[in-house]
CSV table of C-alpha atoms in Angstrom, one decimal:
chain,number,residue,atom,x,y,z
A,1,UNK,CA,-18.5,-21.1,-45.6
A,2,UNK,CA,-19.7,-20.1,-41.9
A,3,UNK,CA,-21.8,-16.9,-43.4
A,4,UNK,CA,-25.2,-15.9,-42.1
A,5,UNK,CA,-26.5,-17.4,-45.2
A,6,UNK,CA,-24.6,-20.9,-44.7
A,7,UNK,CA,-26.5,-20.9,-41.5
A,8,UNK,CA,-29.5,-20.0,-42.5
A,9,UNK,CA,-29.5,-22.7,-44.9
A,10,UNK,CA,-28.6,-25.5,-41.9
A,11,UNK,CA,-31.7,-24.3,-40.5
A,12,UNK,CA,-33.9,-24.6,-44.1
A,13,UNK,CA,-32.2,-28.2,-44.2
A,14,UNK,CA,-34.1,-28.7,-40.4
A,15,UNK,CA,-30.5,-30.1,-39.4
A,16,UNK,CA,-30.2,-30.2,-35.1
A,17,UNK,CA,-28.9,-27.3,-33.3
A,18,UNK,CA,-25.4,-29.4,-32.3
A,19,UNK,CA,-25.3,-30.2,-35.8
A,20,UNK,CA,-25.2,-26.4,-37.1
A,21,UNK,CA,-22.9,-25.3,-34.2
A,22,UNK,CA,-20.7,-28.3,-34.9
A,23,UNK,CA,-20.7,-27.8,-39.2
A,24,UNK,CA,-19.8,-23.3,-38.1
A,25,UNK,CA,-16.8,-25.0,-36.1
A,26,UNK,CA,-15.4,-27.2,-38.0
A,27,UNK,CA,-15.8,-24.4,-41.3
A,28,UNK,CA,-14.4,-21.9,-39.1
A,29,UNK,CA,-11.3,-24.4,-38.4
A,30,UNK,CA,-10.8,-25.3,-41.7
A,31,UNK,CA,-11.1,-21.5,-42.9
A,32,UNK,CA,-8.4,-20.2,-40.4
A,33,UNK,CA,-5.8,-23.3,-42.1
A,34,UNK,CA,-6.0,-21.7,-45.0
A,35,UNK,CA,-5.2,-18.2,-43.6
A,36,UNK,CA,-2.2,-19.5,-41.4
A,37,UNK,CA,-1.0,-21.2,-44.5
A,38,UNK,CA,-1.6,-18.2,-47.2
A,39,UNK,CA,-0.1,-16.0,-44.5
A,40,UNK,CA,3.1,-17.8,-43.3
A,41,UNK,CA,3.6,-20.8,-45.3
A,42,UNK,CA,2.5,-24.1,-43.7
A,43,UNK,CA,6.0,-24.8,-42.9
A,44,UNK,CA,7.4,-21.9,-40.6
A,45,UNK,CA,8.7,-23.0,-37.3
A,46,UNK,CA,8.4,-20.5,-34.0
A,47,UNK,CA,12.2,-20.0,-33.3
A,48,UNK,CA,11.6,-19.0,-29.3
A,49,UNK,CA,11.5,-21.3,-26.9
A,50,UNK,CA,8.6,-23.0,-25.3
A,51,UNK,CA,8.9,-23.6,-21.5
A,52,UNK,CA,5.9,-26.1,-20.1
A,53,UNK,CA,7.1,-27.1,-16.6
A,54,UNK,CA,4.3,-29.1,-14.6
A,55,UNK,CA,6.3,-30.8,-11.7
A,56,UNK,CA,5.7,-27.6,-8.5
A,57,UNK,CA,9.4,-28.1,-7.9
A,58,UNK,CA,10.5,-27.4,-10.8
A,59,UNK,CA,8.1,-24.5,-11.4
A,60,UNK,CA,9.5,-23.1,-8.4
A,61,UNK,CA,13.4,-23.4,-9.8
A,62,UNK,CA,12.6,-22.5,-13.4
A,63,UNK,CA,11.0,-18.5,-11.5
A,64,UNK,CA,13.8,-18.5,-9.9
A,65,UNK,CA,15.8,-18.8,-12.9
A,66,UNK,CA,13.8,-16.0,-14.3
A,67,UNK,CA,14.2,-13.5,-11.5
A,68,UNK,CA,18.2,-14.0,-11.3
A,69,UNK,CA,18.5,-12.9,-14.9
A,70,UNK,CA,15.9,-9.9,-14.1
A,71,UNK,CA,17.6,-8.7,-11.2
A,72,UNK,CA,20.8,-8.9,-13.3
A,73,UNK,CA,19.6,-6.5,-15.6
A,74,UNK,CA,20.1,-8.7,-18.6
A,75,UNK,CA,16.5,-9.7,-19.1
A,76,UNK,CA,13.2,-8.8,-19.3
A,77,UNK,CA,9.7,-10.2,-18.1
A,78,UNK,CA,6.3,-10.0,-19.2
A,79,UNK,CA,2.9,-11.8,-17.2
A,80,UNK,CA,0.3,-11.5,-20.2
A,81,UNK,CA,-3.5,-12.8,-20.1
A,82,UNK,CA,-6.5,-12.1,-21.2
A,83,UNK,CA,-10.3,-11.9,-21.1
A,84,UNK,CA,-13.7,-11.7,-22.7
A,85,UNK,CA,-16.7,-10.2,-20.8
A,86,UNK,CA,-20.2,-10.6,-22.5
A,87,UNK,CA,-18.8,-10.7,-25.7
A,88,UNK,CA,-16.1,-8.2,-25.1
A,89,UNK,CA,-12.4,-8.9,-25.6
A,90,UNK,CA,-9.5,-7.5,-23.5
A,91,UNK,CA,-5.8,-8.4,-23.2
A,92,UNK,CA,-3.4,-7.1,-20.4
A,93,UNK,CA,-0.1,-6.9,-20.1
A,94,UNK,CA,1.9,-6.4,-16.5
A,95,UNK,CA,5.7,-5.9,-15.8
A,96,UNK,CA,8.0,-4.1,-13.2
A,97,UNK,CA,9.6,-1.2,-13.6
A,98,UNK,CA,12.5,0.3,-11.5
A,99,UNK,CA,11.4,3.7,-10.1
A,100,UNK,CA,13.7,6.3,-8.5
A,101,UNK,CA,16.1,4.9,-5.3
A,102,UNK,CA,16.2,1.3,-7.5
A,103,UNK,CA,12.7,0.7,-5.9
A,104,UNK,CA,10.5,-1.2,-8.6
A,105,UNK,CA,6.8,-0.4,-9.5
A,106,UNK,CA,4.1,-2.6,-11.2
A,107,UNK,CA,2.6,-1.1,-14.5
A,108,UNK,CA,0.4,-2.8,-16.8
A,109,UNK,CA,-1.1,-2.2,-20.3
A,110,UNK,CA,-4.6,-2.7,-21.1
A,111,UNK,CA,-5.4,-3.2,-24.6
A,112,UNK,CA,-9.8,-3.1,-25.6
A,113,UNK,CA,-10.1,-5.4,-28.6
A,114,UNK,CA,-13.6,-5.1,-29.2
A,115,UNK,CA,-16.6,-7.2,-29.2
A,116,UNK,CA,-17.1,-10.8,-30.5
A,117,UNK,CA,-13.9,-10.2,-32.6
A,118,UNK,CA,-12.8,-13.7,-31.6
A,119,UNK,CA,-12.4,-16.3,-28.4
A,120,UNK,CA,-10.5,-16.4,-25.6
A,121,UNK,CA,-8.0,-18.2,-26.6
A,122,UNK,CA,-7.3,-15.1,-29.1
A,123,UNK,CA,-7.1,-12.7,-26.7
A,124,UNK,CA,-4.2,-14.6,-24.8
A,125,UNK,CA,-2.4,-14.8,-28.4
A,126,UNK,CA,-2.9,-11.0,-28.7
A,127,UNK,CA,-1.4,-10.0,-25.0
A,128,UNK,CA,1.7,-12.0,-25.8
A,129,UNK,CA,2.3,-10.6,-29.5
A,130,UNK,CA,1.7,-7.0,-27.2
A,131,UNK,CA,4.4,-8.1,-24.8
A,132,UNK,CA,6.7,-9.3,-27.8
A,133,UNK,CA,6.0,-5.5,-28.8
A,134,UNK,CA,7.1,-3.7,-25.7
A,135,UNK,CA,10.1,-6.1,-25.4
A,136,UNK,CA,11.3,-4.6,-29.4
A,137,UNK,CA,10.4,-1.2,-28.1
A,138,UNK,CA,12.8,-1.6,-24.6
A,139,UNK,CA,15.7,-3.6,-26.5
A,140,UNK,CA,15.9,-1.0,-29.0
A,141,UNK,CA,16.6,1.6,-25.4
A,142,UNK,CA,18.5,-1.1,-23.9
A,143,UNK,CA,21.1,-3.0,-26.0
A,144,UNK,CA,22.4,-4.8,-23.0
A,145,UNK,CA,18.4,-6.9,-22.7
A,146,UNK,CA,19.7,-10.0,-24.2
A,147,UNK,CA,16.6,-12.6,-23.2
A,148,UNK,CA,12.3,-12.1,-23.0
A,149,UNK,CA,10.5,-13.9,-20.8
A,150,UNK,CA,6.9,-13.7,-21.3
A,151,UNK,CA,4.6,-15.6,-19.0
A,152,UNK,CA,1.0,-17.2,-19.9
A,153,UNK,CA,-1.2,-19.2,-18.2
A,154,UNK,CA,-2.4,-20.3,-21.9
A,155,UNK,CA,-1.7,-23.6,-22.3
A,156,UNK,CA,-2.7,-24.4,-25.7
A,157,UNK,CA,-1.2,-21.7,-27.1
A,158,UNK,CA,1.7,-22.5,-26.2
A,159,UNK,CA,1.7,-26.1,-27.0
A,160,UNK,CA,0.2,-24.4,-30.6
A,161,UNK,CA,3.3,-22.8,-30.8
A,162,UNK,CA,5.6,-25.4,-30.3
A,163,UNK,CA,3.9,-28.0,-32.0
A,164,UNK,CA,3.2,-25.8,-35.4
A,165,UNK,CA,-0.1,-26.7,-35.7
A,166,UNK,CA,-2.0,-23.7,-33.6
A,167,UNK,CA,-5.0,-22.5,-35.5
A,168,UNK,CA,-5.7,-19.5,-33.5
A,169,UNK,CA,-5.3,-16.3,-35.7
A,170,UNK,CA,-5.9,-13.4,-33.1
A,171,UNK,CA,-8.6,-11.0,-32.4
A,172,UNK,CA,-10.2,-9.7,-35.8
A,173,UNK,CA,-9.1,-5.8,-34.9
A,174,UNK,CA,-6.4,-4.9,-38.2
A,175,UNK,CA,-5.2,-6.0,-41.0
A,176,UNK,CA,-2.3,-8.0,-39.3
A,177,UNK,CA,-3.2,-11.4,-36.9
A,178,UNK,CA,-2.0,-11.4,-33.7
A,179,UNK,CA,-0.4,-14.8,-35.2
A,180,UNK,CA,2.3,-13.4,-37.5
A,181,UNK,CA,2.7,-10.2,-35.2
A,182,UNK,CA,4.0,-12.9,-32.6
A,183,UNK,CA,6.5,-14.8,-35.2
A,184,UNK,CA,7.8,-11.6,-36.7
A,185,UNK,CA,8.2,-9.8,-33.7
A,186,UNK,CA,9.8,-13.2,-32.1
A,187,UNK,CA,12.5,-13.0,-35.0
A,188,UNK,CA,13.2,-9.8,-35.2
A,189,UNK,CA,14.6,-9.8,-31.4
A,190,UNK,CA,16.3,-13.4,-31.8
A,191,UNK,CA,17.9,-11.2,-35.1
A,192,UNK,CA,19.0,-8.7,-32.7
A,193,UNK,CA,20.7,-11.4,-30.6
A,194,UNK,CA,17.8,-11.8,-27.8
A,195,UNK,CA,16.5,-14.8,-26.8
A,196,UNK,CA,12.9,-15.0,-26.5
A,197,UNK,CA,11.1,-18.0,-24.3
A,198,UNK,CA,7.4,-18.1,-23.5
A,199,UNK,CA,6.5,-20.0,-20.4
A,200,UNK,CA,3.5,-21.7,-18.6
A,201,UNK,CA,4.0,-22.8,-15.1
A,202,UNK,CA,1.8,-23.7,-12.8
A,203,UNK,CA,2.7,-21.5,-10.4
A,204,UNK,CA,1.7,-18.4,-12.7
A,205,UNK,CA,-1.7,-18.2,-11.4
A,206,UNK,CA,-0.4,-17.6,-8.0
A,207,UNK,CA,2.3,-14.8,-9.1
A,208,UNK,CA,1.8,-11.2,-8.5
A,209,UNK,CA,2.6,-10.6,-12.3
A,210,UNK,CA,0.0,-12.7,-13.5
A,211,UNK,CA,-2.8,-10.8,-11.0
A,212,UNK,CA,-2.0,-7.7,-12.5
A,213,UNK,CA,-1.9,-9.0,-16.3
A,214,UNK,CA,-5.8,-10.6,-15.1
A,215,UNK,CA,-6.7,-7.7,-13.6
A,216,UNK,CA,-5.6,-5.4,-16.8
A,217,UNK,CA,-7.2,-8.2,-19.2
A,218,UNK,CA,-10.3,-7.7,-16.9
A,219,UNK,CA,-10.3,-3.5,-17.5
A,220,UNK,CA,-9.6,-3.7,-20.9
A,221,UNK,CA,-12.7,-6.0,-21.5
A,222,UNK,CA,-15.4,-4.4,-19.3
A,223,UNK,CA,-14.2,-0.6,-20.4
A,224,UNK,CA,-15.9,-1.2,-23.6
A,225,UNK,CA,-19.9,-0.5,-24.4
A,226,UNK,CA,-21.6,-3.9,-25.1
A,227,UNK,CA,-24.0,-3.6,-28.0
A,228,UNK,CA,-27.1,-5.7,-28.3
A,229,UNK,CA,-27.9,-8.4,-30.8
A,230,UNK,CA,-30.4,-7.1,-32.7
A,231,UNK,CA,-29.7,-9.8,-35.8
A,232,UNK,CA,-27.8,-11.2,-37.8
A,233,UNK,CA,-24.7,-8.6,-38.9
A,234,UNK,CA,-24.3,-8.5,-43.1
A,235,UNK,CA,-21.7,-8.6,-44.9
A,236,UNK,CA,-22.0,-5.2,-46.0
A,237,UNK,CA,-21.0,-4.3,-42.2
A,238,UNK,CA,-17.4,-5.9,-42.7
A,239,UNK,CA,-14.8,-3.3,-42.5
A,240,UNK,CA,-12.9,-2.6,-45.4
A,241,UNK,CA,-9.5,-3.6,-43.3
A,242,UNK,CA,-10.8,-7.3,-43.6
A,243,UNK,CA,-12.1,-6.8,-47.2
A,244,UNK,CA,-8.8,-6.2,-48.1
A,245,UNK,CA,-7.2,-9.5,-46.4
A,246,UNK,CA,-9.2,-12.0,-48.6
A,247,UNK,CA,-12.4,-13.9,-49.0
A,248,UNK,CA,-11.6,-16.1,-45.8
A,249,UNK,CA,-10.7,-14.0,-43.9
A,250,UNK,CA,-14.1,-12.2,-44.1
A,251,UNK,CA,-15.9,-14.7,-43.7
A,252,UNK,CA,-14.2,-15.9,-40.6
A,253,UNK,CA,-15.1,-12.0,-39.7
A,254,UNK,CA,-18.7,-12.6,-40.3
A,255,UNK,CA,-18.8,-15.7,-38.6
A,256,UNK,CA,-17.2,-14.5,-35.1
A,257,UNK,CA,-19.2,-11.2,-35.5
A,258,UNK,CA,-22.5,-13.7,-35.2
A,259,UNK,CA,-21.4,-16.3,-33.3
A,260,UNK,CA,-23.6,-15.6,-30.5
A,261,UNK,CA,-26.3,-15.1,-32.5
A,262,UNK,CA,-25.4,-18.7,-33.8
A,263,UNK,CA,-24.9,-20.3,-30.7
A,264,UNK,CA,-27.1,-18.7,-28.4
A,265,UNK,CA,-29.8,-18.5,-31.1
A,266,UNK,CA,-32.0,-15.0,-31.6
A,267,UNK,CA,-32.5,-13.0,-28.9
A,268,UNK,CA,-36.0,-12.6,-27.0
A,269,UNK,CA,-38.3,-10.0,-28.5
A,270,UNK,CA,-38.5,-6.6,-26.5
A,271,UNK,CA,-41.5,-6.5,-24.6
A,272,UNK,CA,-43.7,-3.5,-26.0
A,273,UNK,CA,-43.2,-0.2,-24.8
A,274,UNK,CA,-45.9,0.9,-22.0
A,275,UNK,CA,-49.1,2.4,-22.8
A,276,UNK,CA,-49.3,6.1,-21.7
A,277,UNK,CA,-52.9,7.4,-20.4
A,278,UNK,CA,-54.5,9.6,-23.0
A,279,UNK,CA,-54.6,12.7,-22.4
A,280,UNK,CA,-57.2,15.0,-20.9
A,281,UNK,CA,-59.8,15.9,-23.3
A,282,UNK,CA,-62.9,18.9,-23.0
A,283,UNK,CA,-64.7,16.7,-25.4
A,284,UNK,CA,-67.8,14.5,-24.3
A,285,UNK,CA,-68.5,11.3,-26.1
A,286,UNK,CA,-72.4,11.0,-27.1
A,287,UNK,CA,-73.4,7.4,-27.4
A,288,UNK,CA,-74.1,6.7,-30.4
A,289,UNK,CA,-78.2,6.5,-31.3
A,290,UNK,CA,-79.4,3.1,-31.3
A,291,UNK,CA,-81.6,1.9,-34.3
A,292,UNK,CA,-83.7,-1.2,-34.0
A,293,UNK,CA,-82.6,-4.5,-36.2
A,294,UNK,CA,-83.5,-4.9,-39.6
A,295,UNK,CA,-86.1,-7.7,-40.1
A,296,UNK,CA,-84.4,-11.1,-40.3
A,297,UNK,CA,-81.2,-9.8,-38.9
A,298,UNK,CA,-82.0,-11.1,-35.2
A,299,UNK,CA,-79.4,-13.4,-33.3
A,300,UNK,CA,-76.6,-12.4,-36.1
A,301,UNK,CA,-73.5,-11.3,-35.4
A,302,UNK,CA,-71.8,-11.4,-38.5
A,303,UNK,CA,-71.3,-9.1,-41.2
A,304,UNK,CA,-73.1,-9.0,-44.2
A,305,UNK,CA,-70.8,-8.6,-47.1
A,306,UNK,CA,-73.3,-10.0,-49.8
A,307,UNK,CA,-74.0,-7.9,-52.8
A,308,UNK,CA,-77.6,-6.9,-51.9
């Protein structure tokens, strides 16, 4: 298990520093398997679509596509991303909304998910499970919405998705992954009659939608206080939201809570505080008398702890 006390014990065994960072990873892989699979059942397929267009032309055709249905009133669009910032996690979320005079304004949603509660990777899992959230919460206003888009520039979650074999859980923030958030709330629209496809393009990084998702991840990171790493955190400190989930899941708490600790290694000691003056004193120092040296004790320096 990737505890504080697994790694401890890589550093009693005097293994290599790329050999401890490679054993965490590979535990921390293996750990979040066996969550997926306690969780949803190693065989549950992601019923939206998966949209990976790489040619430019047909990146160009497939938004186009996406802003026909839009305009028509029948769909709805999400640009989703996310970021971490010295540790801290943020996903944003950006859409258009029509204003008064059929005008349309850009809003976005940022969403602070704490500090070294996971990876990147996580926080682009956890904007789109927000999007598929706000896309329940507007089809349940607006029966006529009968497809999502949602658009990432996260490739590997995607390609997770479609292939079934993602291993990203989520940030570590409540008692329910970002993961299963994504394939429940997926079903329950497609339930509803709503077709739901997530889509990477490269074009997305150019797109207005995605500078505002960016720009909301961005917020939502940097809003929050960054604590210092002052050791290793115990697993007394887990919160009793992840107690509750299982033994895995906190350990995989623990380990993401001190991965920087693990890969960065300890951080350097605090220089000492400044010495202040003394303060003023009416007192006068006397030297003290000086007596001549004992016979014999000439050219010593040392002190004589003999018994007499």
């Amino acid at each position: 298990m990737a505890t504080p006390w697994a790694y401890q014990h890589q550093v009693r065994a005097g293994r290599p520093v790329r050999q401890r960072r490679r054993y965490l990873r590979n535990e921390s892989r293996r750990r979040r398997r066996r969550i997926i699979a306690a969780m949803m059942g190693e065989s549950r397929v992601f019923k939206g679509g998966i949209k990976v267009e790489k040619e430019p032309e047909g990146n160009a055709r497939y938004l186009e596509d996406i802003q026909r249905a839009y305009n028509d009133g029948n769909a709805l669009v999400y640009w989703t991303d996310g970021s971490v910032q010295r540790g801290n996690l943020g996903a944003g979320v950006a859409w258009e909304r029509e204003v008064q005079g059929g005008h349309k304004t850009w809003v976005t949603t940022e969403i602070p998910l704490g500090q070294d509660t996971g990876s990147s990777t996580d926080t682009e899992l956890y904007a789109i499970k927000a999007a598929l959230q706000l896309a329940v919460e507007r089809t349940e206003d607006a029966p006529g919405i009968r497809h999502v888009w949602i658009l990432s520039d996260c490739l590997p979650v995607l390609q997770g998705l479609e292939s079934g074999k993602i291993i990203d859980l989520g940030p570590a923030v409540s008692s329910s992954w970002a993961l299963k958030d994504v394939y429940d709330l997926t079903d329950r629209l497609i339930r509803d009659s709503v077709t739901v496809d997530i889509v990477w393009v490269k074009a997305h990084a150019q797109s207005t939608g995605n500078q505002h998702a960016d720009a909301a991840a961005a917020r939502a990171a940097s809003s929050q206080r960054s604590r210092e790493m002052r050791g290793l955190t115990k697993r007394s400190e887990v919160p009793s939201f992840v107690r509750g989930m299982g033994k895995d899941c906190e350990d995989e708490w623990l380990y993401r809570a001190n991965k920087r600790w693990f890969e960065e290694g300890p951080p350097p000691p605090q220089p000492p505080p400044p010495s202040l003056p003394a303060p003023p004193s009416s007192y006068t120092p006397h030297p003290a008398p000086q007596h001549p040296p004992s016979p014999g004790s000439e050219g010593s320096d040392e002190m004589d702890l003999s018994d007499g």
